[in-house]
mmCIF file of C-alpha atoms in Angstrom:
data_model
loop_
_atom_site.group_PDB
_atom_site.id
_atom_site.type_symbol
_atom_site.label_atom_id
_atom_site.label_comp_id
_atom_site.label_asym_id
_atom_site.label_seq_id
_atom_site.Cartn_x
_atom_site.Cartn_y
_atom_site.Cartn_z
ATOM 1 C CA MET R 1 50.122 -2.289 -39.021
ATOM 2 C CA TYR R 2 52.967 -1.327 -36.750
ATOM 3 C CA HIS R 3 55.536 -0.884 -39.529
ATOM 4 C CA ILE R 4 56.761 2.693 -39.543
ATOM 5 C CA VAL R 5 57.053 4.380 -42.923
ATOM 6 C CA ARG R 6 60.640 5.327 -43.716
ATOM 7 C CA ARG R 7 60.649 9.072 -43.366
ATOM 8 C CA GLY R 8 63.298 9.314 -40.684
ATOM 9 C CA VAL R 9 65.621 11.953 -42.092
ATOM 10 C CA SER R 10 62.929 14.283 -43.418
ATOM 11 C CA VAL R 11 60.763 14.013 -40.307
ATOM 12 C CA LEU R 12 63.713 14.503 -37.972
ATOM 13 C CA THR R 13 64.794 17.570 -39.936
ATOM 14 C CA ALA R 14 61.269 18.974 -39.827
ATOM 15 C CA MET R 15 61.050 18.367 -36.098
ATOM 16 C CA VAL R 16 64.318 20.217 -35.486
ATOM 17 C CA VAL R 17 63.121 23.148 -37.595
ATOM 18 C CA VAL R 18 59.774 23.302 -35.824
ATOM 19 C CA GLY R 19 61.470 23.053 -32.445
ATOM 20 C CA ALA R 20 63.702 25.982 -33.348
ATOM 21 C CA VAL R 21 60.777 28.041 -34.614
ATOM 22 C CA ALA R 22 58.736 27.249 -31.495
ATOM 23 C CA ALA R 23 61.597 28.324 -29.291
ATOM 24 C CA CYS R 24 61.498 31.846 -30.711
ATOM 25 C CA SER R 25 57.753 32.227 -31.266
ATOM 26 C CA GLY R 26 54.459 31.437 -29.537
ATOM 27 C CA SER R 27 55.781 28.686 -27.288
ATOM 28 C CA SER R 28 57.218 31.272 -24.937
ATOM 29 C CA GLY R 29 53.707 32.323 -23.960
ATOM 30 C CA THR R 30 54.557 35.996 -24.156
ATOM 31 C CA SER R 31 51.891 38.484 -25.136
ATOM 32 C CA GLY R 32 51.979 39.506 -28.798
ATOM 33 C CA ALA R 33 54.106 36.555 -29.936
ATOM 34 C CA SER R 34 53.019 34.507 -32.923
ATOM 35 C CA VAL R 35 51.128 31.419 -31.778
ATOM 36 C CA PRO R 36 50.654 28.535 -34.247
ATOM 37 C CA GLY R 37 47.028 28.118 -35.246
ATOM 38 C CA VAL R 38 45.846 31.335 -33.604
ATOM 39 C CA THR R 39 44.854 34.574 -35.310
ATOM 40 C CA SER R 40 42.598 37.388 -34.212
ATOM 41 C CA THR R 41 39.629 35.580 -35.817
ATOM 42 C CA GLU R 42 40.470 31.852 -35.796
ATOM 43 C CA ILE R 43 41.759 28.948 -33.705
ATOM 44 C CA ILE R 44 42.835 25.871 -35.664
ATOM 45 C CA VAL R 45 42.865 22.545 -33.846
ATOM 46 C CA GLY R 46 43.209 19.021 -35.176
ATOM 47 C CA THR R 47 42.569 15.417 -34.298
ATOM 48 C CA HIS R 48 43.424 11.914 -35.434
ATOM 49 C CA THR R 49 40.605 9.391 -35.335
ATOM 50 C CA PRO R 50 39.510 6.140 -36.994
ATOM 51 C CA LEU R 51 37.003 7.104 -39.671
ATOM 52 C CA THR R 52 37.881 3.757 -41.260
ATOM 53 C CA GLY R 53 39.449 0.532 -40.037
ATOM 54 C CA PRO R 54 38.851 -1.862 -37.132
ATOM 55 C CA ALA R 55 37.804 0.812 -34.606
ATOM 56 C CA ALA R 56 35.648 2.938 -36.889
ATOM 57 C CA ALA R 57 32.365 1.444 -35.659
ATOM 58 C CA GLY R 58 30.932 4.104 -33.376
ATOM 59 C CA TYR R 59 34.193 5.983 -32.912
ATOM 60 C CA SER R 60 33.921 7.600 -36.345
ATOM 61 C CA LYS R 61 30.987 9.614 -34.988
ATOM 62 C CA ILE R 62 32.925 11.321 -32.185
ATOM 63 C CA SER R 63 34.851 13.935 -34.175
ATOM 64 C CA ALA R 64 31.780 14.891 -36.210
ATOM 65 C CA ALA R 65 29.886 15.634 -32.996
ATOM 66 C CA THR R 66 32.763 17.718 -31.654
ATOM 67 C CA LYS R 67 32.844 19.689 -34.891
ATOM 68 C CA ALA R 68 29.071 20.160 -34.652
ATOM 69 C CA TYR R 69 29.480 21.678 -31.190
ATOM 70 C CA PHE R 70 32.162 24.027 -32.507
ATOM 71 C CA ASP R 71 29.868 24.997 -35.395
ATOM 72 C CA TYR R 72 27.234 25.927 -32.830
ATOM 73 C CA VAL R 73 29.703 27.958 -30.760
ATOM 74 C CA ASN R 74 30.945 29.642 -33.956
ATOM 75 C CA SER R 75 27.372 30.596 -34.834
ATOM 76 C CA LYS R 76 27.283 32.481 -31.531
ATOM 77 C CA GLY R 77 30.485 34.378 -32.252
ATOM 78 C CA GLY R 78 33.100 31.800 -31.259
ATOM 79 C CA VAL R 79 35.397 32.175 -28.252
ATOM 80 C CA ASN R 80 36.784 35.647 -27.560
ATOM 81 C CA GLY R 81 36.006 36.646 -31.126
ATOM 82 C CA ARG R 82 37.776 33.614 -32.621
ATOM 83 C CA LYS R 83 35.983 30.849 -34.483
ATOM 84 C CA ILE R 84 37.192 27.280 -34.109
ATOM 85 C CA THR R 85 38.357 25.366 -37.186
ATOM 86 C CA PHE R 86 38.545 21.622 -36.507
ATOM 87 C CA LYS R 87 40.711 19.544 -38.833
ATOM 88 C CA ILE R 88 39.800 15.845 -38.680
ATOM 89 C CA MET R 89 42.320 13.302 -39.974
ATOM 90 C CA ASP R 90 41.540 9.612 -40.486
ATOM 91 C CA ASP R 91 44.265 7.303 -39.172
ATOM 92 C CA GLY R 92 42.368 4.016 -39.560
ATOM 93 C CA TYR R 93 43.466 3.066 -36.010
ATOM 94 C CA ASN R 94 46.905 2.403 -37.488
ATOM 95 C CA PRO R 95 49.814 3.770 -35.391
ATOM 96 C CA ALA R 96 52.017 4.368 -38.452
ATOM 97 C CA THR R 97 49.283 6.414 -40.101
ATOM 98 C CA THR R 98 48.687 8.318 -36.870
ATOM 99 C CA GLN R 99 52.275 9.503 -36.890
ATOM 100 C CA GLN R 100 51.916 10.694 -40.475
ATOM 101 C CA VAL R 101 48.679 12.617 -39.995
ATOM 102 C CA VAL R 102 49.695 14.192 -36.680
ATOM 103 C CA ARG R 103 52.918 15.437 -38.221
ATOM 104 C CA GLN R 104 50.894 16.896 -41.067
ATOM 105 C CA LEU R 105 48.589 18.667 -38.640
ATOM 106 C CA VAL R 106 51.484 20.143 -36.664
ATOM 107 C CA LEU R 107 54.098 20.812 -39.345
ATOM 108 C CA GLN R 108 51.926 21.723 -42.332
ATOM 109 C CA ASP R 109 48.558 22.788 -40.987
ATOM 110 C CA LYS R 110 50.135 24.542 -37.983
ATOM 111 C CA VAL R 111 47.364 23.589 -35.560
ATOM 112 C CA PHE R 112 47.229 25.216 -32.150
ATOM 113 C CA ALA R 113 46.509 21.910 -30.416
ATOM 114 C CA ILE R 114 45.624 18.281 -30.904
ATOM 115 C CA LEU R 115 42.230 17.562 -29.376
ATOM 116 C CA SER R 116 40.770 14.169 -28.499
ATOM 117 C CA GLY R 117 43.267 12.068 -30.435
ATOM 118 C CA LEU R 118 41.726 8.612 -30.297
ATOM 119 C CA GLY R 119 43.253 5.310 -29.350
ATOM 120 C CA THR R 120 45.808 3.757 -27.029
ATOM 121 C CA PRO R 121 48.140 2.152 -29.604
ATOM 122 C CA THR R 122 47.753 5.069 -32.003
ATOM 123 C CA HIS R 123 48.269 8.019 -29.681
ATOM 124 C CA THR R 124 51.159 6.428 -27.789
ATOM 125 C CA GLY R 125 53.346 6.860 -30.857
ATOM 126 C CA VAL R 126 52.912 10.652 -31.041
ATOM 127 C CA LEU R 127 53.408 11.577 -27.387
ATOM 128 C CA ASP R 128 57.083 12.399 -27.718
ATOM 129 C CA PHE R 129 56.574 14.356 -30.941
ATOM 130 C CA LEU R 130 53.779 16.520 -29.553
ATOM 131 C CA ASN R 131 55.514 17.262 -26.272
ATOM 132 C CA THR R 132 58.879 17.952 -27.912
ATOM 133 C CA ASN R 133 57.140 20.541 -30.094
ATOM 134 C CA LYS R 134 55.147 21.915 -27.147
ATOM 135 C CA VAL R 135 51.798 21.247 -28.795
ATOM 136 C CA PRO R 136 48.880 21.057 -26.324
ATOM 137 C CA ASP R 137 47.686 17.454 -26.456
ATOM 138 C CA LEU R 138 44.285 17.753 -24.880
ATOM 139 C CA PHE R 139 41.765 15.217 -23.639
ATOM 140 C CA VAL R 140 43.092 12.063 -25.288
ATOM 141 C CA ALA R 141 40.252 9.692 -26.187
ATOM 142 C CA SER R 142 41.603 6.708 -24.290
ATOM 143 C CA GLY R 143 42.046 5.658 -20.685
ATOM 144 C CA SER R 144 45.704 4.650 -20.837
ATOM 145 C CA LEU R 145 47.889 5.533 -17.874
ATOM 146 C CA SER R 146 50.412 6.971 -20.345
ATOM 147 C CA TRP R 147 48.564 10.286 -20.601
ATOM 148 C CA ASN R 148 49.064 11.030 -16.921
ATOM 149 C CA GLN R 149 52.808 11.738 -16.852
ATOM 150 C CA PRO R 150 52.995 15.513 -16.300
ATOM 151 C CA LYS R 151 56.757 15.568 -15.752
ATOM 152 C CA LYS R 152 57.543 13.571 -18.889
ATOM 153 C CA TYR R 153 54.620 14.789 -21.011
ATOM 154 C CA PRO R 154 53.605 18.209 -19.646
ATOM 155 C CA TYR R 155 51.419 19.055 -22.660
ATOM 156 C CA THR R 156 49.320 15.862 -22.601
ATOM 157 C CA PHE R 157 46.040 15.450 -20.703
ATOM 158 C CA GLY R 158 43.696 12.484 -20.554
ATOM 159 C CA TYR R 159 39.904 12.476 -20.504
ATOM 160 C CA ASN R 160 38.468 8.981 -20.027
ATOM 161 C CA PRO R 161 38.880 7.365 -16.602
ATOM 162 C CA ASP R 162 42.007 5.207 -16.529
ATOM 163 C CA TYR R 163 41.409 1.603 -17.521
ATOM 164 C CA THR R 164 43.122 0.606 -14.268
ATOM 165 C CA ILE R 165 40.484 2.545 -12.344
ATOM 166 C CA GLU R 166 37.769 0.879 -14.399
ATOM 167 C CA GLY R 167 39.259 -2.548 -13.718
ATOM 168 C CA LYS R 168 39.279 -1.850 -9.981
ATOM 169 C CA ILE R 169 35.658 -0.718 -10.020
ATOM 170 C CA PHE R 170 34.597 -3.800 -12.000
ATOM 171 C CA ALA R 171 36.449 -6.001 -9.499
ATOM 172 C CA ASN R 172 34.886 -4.171 -6.570
ATOM 173 C CA TYR R 173 31.440 -4.914 -8.001
ATOM 174 C CA ILE R 174 32.393 -8.573 -8.453
ATOM 175 C CA LYS R 175 33.521 -8.870 -4.821
ATOM 176 C CA ALA R 176 30.243 -7.442 -3.612
ATOM 177 C CA ASN R 177 27.843 -9.154 -6.006
ATOM 178 C CA LEU R 178 29.523 -12.083 -7.775
ATOM 179 C CA ALA R 179 31.809 -13.470 -5.105
ATOM 180 C CA GLY R 180 33.056 -17.008 -5.679
ATOM 181 C CA LYS R 181 32.688 -16.852 -9.452
ATOM 182 C CA LYS R 182 35.581 -17.657 -11.769
ATOM 183 C CA VAL R 183 36.687 -14.284 -13.164
ATOM 184 C CA CYS R 184 38.466 -13.941 -16.523
ATOM 185 C CA THR R 185 39.501 -11.112 -18.839
ATOM 186 C CA PHE R 186 39.518 -10.590 -22.593
ATOM 187 C CA GLY R 187 41.549 -7.540 -23.540
ATOM 188 C CA GLN R 188 43.195 -5.658 -26.355
ATOM 189 C CA ASN R 189 46.838 -6.629 -26.691
ATOM 190 C CA ASP R 190 48.288 -3.261 -25.643
ATOM 191 C CA ASP R 191 48.086 -0.871 -22.687
ATOM 192 C CA PHE R 192 44.285 -0.900 -22.927
ATOM 193 C CA GLY R 193 44.000 -4.555 -21.980
ATOM 194 C CA ALA R 194 47.079 -4.569 -19.740
ATOM 195 C CA ASP R 195 45.989 -1.544 -17.681
ATOM 196 C CA GLY R 196 42.507 -2.995 -17.252
ATOM 197 C CA LEU R 197 43.860 -6.347 -16.072
ATOM 198 C CA LYS R 198 46.161 -4.521 -13.671
ATOM 199 C CA GLY R 199 43.144 -2.850 -12.091
ATOM 200 C CA VAL R 200 41.199 -6.093 -11.723
ATOM 201 C CA GLN R 201 44.153 -7.804 -10.082
ATOM 202 C CA ALA R 202 44.726 -4.841 -7.766
ATOM 203 C CA VAL R 203 41.411 -5.721 -6.092
ATOM 204 C CA LEU R 204 41.069 -9.483 -6.648
ATOM 205 C CA GLY R 205 44.759 -10.382 -6.550
ATOM 206 C CA ALA R 206 46.656 -12.190 -9.294
ATOM 207 C CA SER R 207 45.049 -15.485 -8.303
ATOM 208 C CA GLY R 208 41.625 -13.866 -8.463
ATOM 209 C CA VAL R 209 41.747 -13.908 -12.267
ATOM 210 C CA THR R 210 41.308 -17.469 -13.487
ATOM 211 C CA HIS R 211 42.329 -16.909 -17.102
ATOM 212 C CA SER R 212 43.156 -14.068 -19.484
ATOM 213 C CA GLU R 213 43.025 -13.845 -23.271
ATOM 214 C CA THR R 214 43.978 -11.026 -25.627
ATOM 215 C CA TYR R 215 43.212 -9.998 -29.191
ATOM 216 C CA ASP R 216 45.003 -8.007 -31.885
ATOM 217 C CA VAL R 217 42.995 -5.444 -33.836
ATOM 218 C CA THR R 218 44.436 -6.827 -37.092
ATOM 219 C CA ASN R 219 42.864 -10.270 -36.511
ATOM 220 C CA THR R 220 39.087 -10.569 -36.261
ATOM 221 C CA ASN R 221 39.162 -14.301 -35.514
ATOM 222 C CA VAL R 222 38.457 -14.237 -31.792
ATOM 223 C CA GLY R 223 36.986 -17.741 -31.756
ATOM 224 C CA PRO R 224 40.090 -19.461 -30.318
ATOM 225 C CA ALA R 225 40.383 -16.909 -27.494
ATOM 226 C CA ILE R 226 36.699 -17.172 -26.609
ATOM 227 C CA GLY R 227 36.971 -20.961 -26.767
ATOM 228 C CA ALA R 228 39.854 -20.829 -24.296
ATOM 229 C CA LEU R 229 37.783 -18.720 -21.920
ATOM 230 C CA LYS R 230 34.976 -21.261 -22.136
ATOM 231 C CA ALA R 231 37.387 -24.117 -21.512
ATOM 232 C CA ALA R 232 38.695 -22.314 -18.421
ATOM 233 C CA GLY R 233 35.180 -22.280 -16.977
ATOM 234 C CA CYS R 234 34.946 -18.477 -16.823
ATOM 235 C CA GLN R 235 31.734 -17.393 -15.104
ATOM 236 C CA VAL R 236 32.440 -13.655 -15.239
ATOM 237 C CA THR R 237 34.349 -12.234 -18.211
ATOM 238 C CA ILE R 238 35.587 -8.635 -18.250
ATOM 239 C CA ALA R 239 36.165 -7.333 -21.772
ATOM 240 C CA PHE R 240 38.553 -4.440 -22.348
ATOM 241 C CA THR R 241 37.546 -4.109 -25.976
ATOM 242 C CA VAL R 242 36.700 -1.567 -28.667
ATOM 243 C CA PRO R 243 33.120 -1.909 -30.002
ATOM 244 C CA GLY R 244 33.945 -4.094 -32.994
ATOM 245 C CA PHE R 245 35.678 -6.646 -30.808
ATOM 246 C CA SER R 246 33.005 -6.464 -28.110
ATOM 247 C CA ALA R 247 30.533 -7.546 -30.781
ATOM 248 C CA LEU R 248 32.874 -10.246 -32.106
ATOM 249 C CA ALA R 249 33.395 -11.638 -28.604
ATOM 250 C CA LEU R 250 29.683 -11.722 -27.777
ATOM 251 C CA GLY R 251 28.876 -13.317 -31.127
ATOM 252 C CA ALA R 252 31.599 -15.952 -30.814
ATOM 253 C CA ALA R 253 30.494 -16.773 -27.258
ATOM 254 C CA ALA R 254 26.932 -17.346 -28.472
ATOM 255 C CA GLN R 255 28.117 -19.603 -31.284
ATOM 256 C CA LEU R 256 30.229 -21.648 -28.871
ATOM 257 C CA GLY R 257 27.523 -21.865 -26.223
ATOM 258 C CA PHE R 258 29.725 -19.977 -23.765
ATOM 259 C CA ARG R 259 27.524 -18.554 -21.031
ATOM 260 C CA THR R 260 29.233 -15.979 -18.845
ATOM 261 C CA GLN R 261 28.404 -12.695 -17.152
ATOM 262 C CA TRP R 262 29.916 -10.157 -19.526
ATOM 263 C CA MET R 263 31.319 -6.919 -18.131
ATOM 264 C CA VAL R 264 32.429 -4.601 -20.942
ATOM 265 C CA SER R 265 34.612 -1.482 -20.696
ATOM 266 C CA ASN R 266 32.747 1.763 -21.241
ATOM 267 C CA VAL R 267 34.734 2.404 -24.429
ATOM 268 C CA GLY R 268 33.319 -0.724 -26.047
ATOM 269 C CA ALA R 269 29.869 -1.077 -24.528
ATOM 270 C CA ASP R 270 27.682 1.553 -26.188
ATOM 271 C CA TYR R 271 24.324 -0.140 -26.823
ATOM 272 C CA ALA R 272 23.474 1.625 -30.077
ATOM 273 C CA THR R 273 26.927 0.997 -31.532
ATOM 274 C CA LEU R 274 26.860 -2.680 -30.623
ATOM 275 C CA GLY R 275 23.309 -2.919 -31.917
ATOM 276 C CA GLY R 276 24.465 -1.697 -35.301
ATOM 277 C CA LEU R 277 27.005 -4.521 -35.381
ATOM 278 C CA LEU R 278 24.950 -7.331 -33.858
ATOM 279 C CA LYS R 279 21.735 -6.559 -35.812
ATOM 280 C CA ASP R 280 18.932 -8.995 -34.956
ATOM 281 C CA ALA R 281 20.994 -10.642 -32.228
ATOM 282 C CA THR R 282 21.289 -7.388 -30.264
ATOM 283 C CA GLY R 283 18.514 -8.056 -27.757
ATOM 284 C CA PRO R 284 19.479 -11.545 -26.594
ATOM 285 C CA LEU R 285 23.245 -10.961 -26.696
ATOM 286 C CA LEU R 286 23.288 -7.634 -24.841
ATOM 287 C CA GLU R 287 20.602 -8.277 -22.242
ATOM 288 C CA GLY R 288 22.212 -8.280 -18.810
ATOM 289 C CA VAL R 289 25.615 -7.018 -19.959
ATOM 290 C CA LEU R 290 27.305 -4.860 -17.325
ATOM 291 C CA SER R 291 29.474 -1.850 -18.086
ATOM 292 C CA THR R 292 30.576 1.463 -16.570
ATOM 293 C CA ALA R 293 29.866 5.109 -17.362
ATOM 294 C CA TYR R 294 31.257 8.560 -16.569
ATOM 295 C CA LEU R 295 28.812 10.484 -18.773
ATOM 296 C CA PRO R 296 25.010 10.317 -18.519
ATOM 297 C CA ALA R 297 23.399 7.366 -20.252
ATOM 298 C CA PRO R 298 22.564 8.552 -23.784
ATOM 299 C CA MET R 299 19.185 6.820 -23.462
ATOM 300 C CA ASP R 300 18.331 8.976 -20.427
ATOM 301 C CA THR R 301 16.460 11.746 -22.224
ATOM 302 C CA SER R 302 15.411 13.228 -18.882
ATOM 303 C CA ASN R 303 19.007 14.311 -18.267
ATOM 304 C CA PRO R 304 19.395 17.991 -19.249
ATOM 305 C CA TRP R 305 22.836 17.427 -20.778
ATOM 306 C CA VAL R 306 21.544 14.611 -22.947
ATOM 307 C CA SER R 307 18.624 16.812 -23.999
ATOM 308 C CA LEU R 308 21.002 19.667 -24.872
ATOM 309 C CA PHE R 309 23.315 17.482 -26.931
ATOM 310 C CA MET R 310 20.394 15.815 -28.710
ATOM 311 C CA LYS R 311 19.046 19.242 -29.673
ATOM 312 C CA LEU R 312 22.429 20.409 -30.984
ATOM 313 C CA ASN R 313 22.911 17.085 -32.735
ATOM 314 C CA GLN R 314 19.655 17.615 -34.586
ATOM 315 C CA GLN R 315 20.523 21.159 -35.594
ATOM 316 C CA TYR R 316 24.250 20.929 -36.326
ATOM 317 C CA ASN R 317 25.083 17.242 -36.884
ATOM 318 C CA ASN R 318 22.501 16.223 -39.483
ATOM 319 C CA ASN R 319 20.418 14.588 -36.748
ATOM 320 C CA THR R 320 22.679 11.543 -36.833
ATOM 321 C CA ALA R 321 21.557 8.608 -34.683
ATOM 322 C CA PHE R 322 22.316 9.727 -31.128
ATOM 323 C CA ASP R 323 24.465 7.375 -29.062
ATOM 324 C CA GLY R 324 27.274 7.395 -26.528
ATOM 325 C CA ASN R 325 29.854 8.344 -29.138
ATOM 326 C CA VAL R 326 27.894 11.401 -30.248
ATOM 327 C CA GLU R 327 27.402 12.399 -26.614
ATOM 328 C CA TYR R 328 31.147 11.958 -26.017
ATOM 329 C CA GLY R 329 32.004 14.196 -28.961
ATOM 330 C CA PHE R 330 29.770 16.996 -27.734
ATOM 331 C CA ALA R 331 31.086 16.649 -24.165
ATOM 332 C CA VAL R 332 34.723 16.947 -25.294
ATOM 333 C CA GLY R 333 33.856 19.994 -27.404
ATOM 334 C CA TYR R 334 32.189 21.627 -24.415
ATOM 335 C CA LEU R 335 35.250 21.029 -22.239
ATOM 336 C CA PHE R 336 37.612 22.415 -24.868
ATOM 337 C CA VAL R 337 35.568 25.615 -25.114
ATOM 338 C CA GLN R 338 35.741 25.890 -21.317
ATOM 339 C CA ALA R 339 39.508 25.522 -21.499
ATOM 340 C CA LEU R 340 39.784 28.176 -24.220
ATOM 341 C CA LYS R 341 37.760 30.621 -22.159
ATOM 342 C CA ALA R 342 39.818 29.891 -19.069
ATOM 343 C CA ALA R 343 43.017 30.534 -21.040
ATOM 344 C CA GLY R 344 41.821 34.065 -21.848
ATOM 345 C CA LYS R 345 41.917 36.360 -24.849
ATOM 346 C CA ASP R 346 45.716 36.377 -25.061
ATOM 347 C CA LEU R 347 45.762 32.733 -26.107
ATOM 348 C CA THR R 348 49.034 30.784 -26.025
ATOM 349 C CA ARG R 349 49.911 27.124 -25.933
ATOM 350 C CA GLN R 350 51.376 27.374 -22.450
ATOM 351 C CA GLY R 351 48.388 29.439 -21.387
ATOM 352 C CA ILE R 352 45.881 26.704 -22.162
ATOM 353 C CA VAL R 353 48.058 24.092 -20.440
ATOM 354 C CA ASP R 354 48.120 26.293 -17.341
ATOM 355 C CA ALA R 355 44.347 26.778 -17.555
ATOM 356 C CA VAL R 356 43.680 23.042 -17.707
ATOM 357 C CA GLU R 357 45.969 22.418 -14.749
ATOM 358 C CA LYS R 358 44.023 25.002 -12.736
ATOM 359 C CA ASN R 359 40.897 22.956 -13.501
ATOM 360 C CA GLY R 360 37.647 24.176 -11.980
ATOM 361 C CA PHE R 361 35.744 22.767 -14.955
ATOM 362 C CA SER R 362 32.198 21.499 -14.717
ATOM 363 C CA GLY R 363 29.943 19.847 -17.243
ATOM 364 C CA PRO R 364 28.132 16.634 -18.105
ATOM 365 C CA GLY R 365 30.528 14.294 -16.296
ATOM 366 C CA LEU R 366 29.122 12.107 -13.537
ATOM 367 C CA SER R 367 32.302 12.731 -11.530
ATOM 368 C CA ALA R 368 34.828 15.528 -11.265
ATOM 369 C CA LEU R 369 37.826 15.965 -13.536
ATOM 370 C CA ARG R 370 41.112 15.504 -11.671
ATOM 371 C CA PHE R 371 43.332 17.921 -13.598
ATOM 372 C CA SER R 372 46.107 19.651 -11.656
ATOM 373 C CA ALA R 373 49.797 20.404 -12.059
ATOM 374 C CA THR R 374 50.578 16.905 -10.767
ATOM 375 C CA ASP R 375 47.650 14.979 -12.289
ATOM 376 C CA HIS R 376 46.896 15.015 -16.004
ATOM 377 C CA SER R 377 44.367 12.198 -15.972
ATOM 378 C CA GLY R 378 40.708 12.878 -16.681
ATOM 379 C CA PHE R 379 37.650 11.618 -14.863
ATOM 380 C CA GLY R 380 38.268 9.628 -11.701
ATOM 381 C CA GLY R 381 34.836 8.160 -11.096
ATOM 382 C CA LEU R 382 32.449 5.683 -12.691
ATOM 383 C CA GLN R 383 28.968 4.338 -12.175
ATOM 384 C CA MET R 384 27.981 0.834 -13.080
ATOM 385 C CA GLY R 385 25.691 0.379 -16.062
ATOM 386 C CA LYS R 386 23.477 -2.462 -17.189
ATOM 387 C CA VAL R 387 21.375 -3.447 -20.173
ATOM 388 C CA GLN R 388 17.914 -4.363 -19.015
ATOM 389 C CA ASP R 389 14.815 -4.722 -21.192
ATOM 390 C CA GLY R 390 16.687 -3.267 -24.146
ATOM 391 C CA LYS R 391 17.833 -0.136 -22.293
ATOM 392 C CA GLN R 392 21.317 0.679 -21.080
ATOM 393 C CA LEU R 393 21.219 2.842 -17.964
ATOM 394 C CA VAL R 394 23.480 3.547 -15.007
ATOM 395 C CA PHE R 395 22.652 2.368 -11.510
ATOM 396 C CA GLY R 396 24.009 2.458 -7.991
ATOM 397 C CA PRO R 397 26.524 4.867 -6.456
ATOM 398 C CA LEU R 398 29.386 6.700 -8.102
ATOM 399 C CA TYR R 399 32.712 5.020 -7.343
ATOM 400 C CA THR R 400 36.138 6.645 -7.296
ATOM 401 C CA THR R 401 39.610 5.241 -6.780
ATOM 402 C CA ASP R 402 43.191 5.710 -7.926
ATOM 403 C CA ASP R 403 45.395 3.768 -10.313
ATOM 404 C CA GLY R 404 47.381 2.263 -7.438
ATOM 405 C CA SER R 405 46.488 0.379 -4.287
ATOM 406 C CA GLY R 406 43.933 2.861 -2.950
ATOM 407 C CA PRO R 407 40.445 1.622 -2.047
ATOM 408 C CA VAL R 408 37.349 1.896 -4.201
ATOM 409 C CA THR R 409 34.998 4.269 -2.431
ATOM 410 C CA GLU R 410 31.468 5.531 -2.891
ATOM 411 C CA THR R 411 31.477 9.228 -3.700
ATOM 412 C CA SER R 412 28.721 11.805 -3.886
ATOM 413 C CA SER R 413 28.704 14.202 -6.819
ATOM 414 C CA THR R 414 26.209 16.767 -8.021
ATOM 415 C CA GLN R 415 25.914 17.245 -11.760
ATOM 416 C CA PRO R 416 25.353 20.915 -12.608
ATOM 417 C CA ALA R 417 22.688 21.963 -15.073
ATOM 418 C CA PRO R 418 23.986 23.097 -18.460
ATOM 419 C CA PRO R 419 24.059 26.827 -19.257
ATOM 420 C CA GLU R 420 20.870 28.096 -20.855
ATOM 421 C CA ASP R 421 22.552 28.604 -24.225
ATOM 422 C CA GLY R 422 24.682 25.451 -23.955
ATOM 423 C CA ILE R 423 27.961 27.418 -23.971
ATOM 424 C CA PRO R 424 30.187 27.614 -20.871
ATOM 425 C CA SER R 425 30.437 31.094 -19.414
#
């Protein structure tokens, strides 16, 4: 999976050529210069995402929802007279494939930006390429700390709360409500799992985690890892997992008679997605599972943002089964349109980076976005969520913290109502 296809000479040559072209064209940000992917009538953006492979469950629905939102905006005239073309490339959650498809999007398709590239192991491998070529790398669909390095990667911005923040908020809940329990973690064997564990230990201390196990996305046999967690006597198990491996872990635990309080990262806890994987076992296996959220619960139809996205999903996304992934796709599309409008009619790559750093965005998020010139991470707050009586809803206060040693604090936040037409002004 991690073997890189031998294209070194040709790719390096192409990168040098593109770098030279960028240096004398739209990358300067000057008015009237040619900007890749931008004409008077069109903006071309691209993404890499797992339409197939081990992370396709649920995640394959995100890009379709984003495209549906763009189709709606295009039906209303687009943004500053330009319609958005969204090129979606399947990378199968394979880092080698991600490098291939992202290079195609940038070098051949000449996209203006990469939007919502999905995955920690996959996107990590294209950071240098995108920033070297000064391609806006917006709202990465992952909570890795890697996206928040504005000096090293000035064109990259996160979206999801950092997994370290999530780990701290999980641990804070444990201290308040599950004190004295043996706490363990089960995480993806990359920055996803490592950053989450770092957050848990920041609050509970290294000795506060009894045992940790990891998994590789190329190996679906999680039985030995779950067996080790059972043997360690884990009473609370925090899973930093993608949906497919959340389902595998819950299923293996049931087969082994391993009873623990599961706490599952927001990226792998969507009820509808897990239900599609667990089938008839959904009810008993998910009841009582704790998670976190930074967008409204997709089951909360009283929320005006959920209502808006459900309506657009019906009209522009073939009325696909609405879940957290569909909501996520619409929310990212909404934010990107906000960023385009903030960047103005004279659209440049540097211009949209500057606009995102100025921030001031509002939308469906439960907490504020933290974008600034010195912070390229996304949301900084989370609410706890729980499955109860077959419904997954958020509860309790909104918590915010940092990815260091700062405290976890309760924070008040007011969610604005969506615009009447569903398009940011």
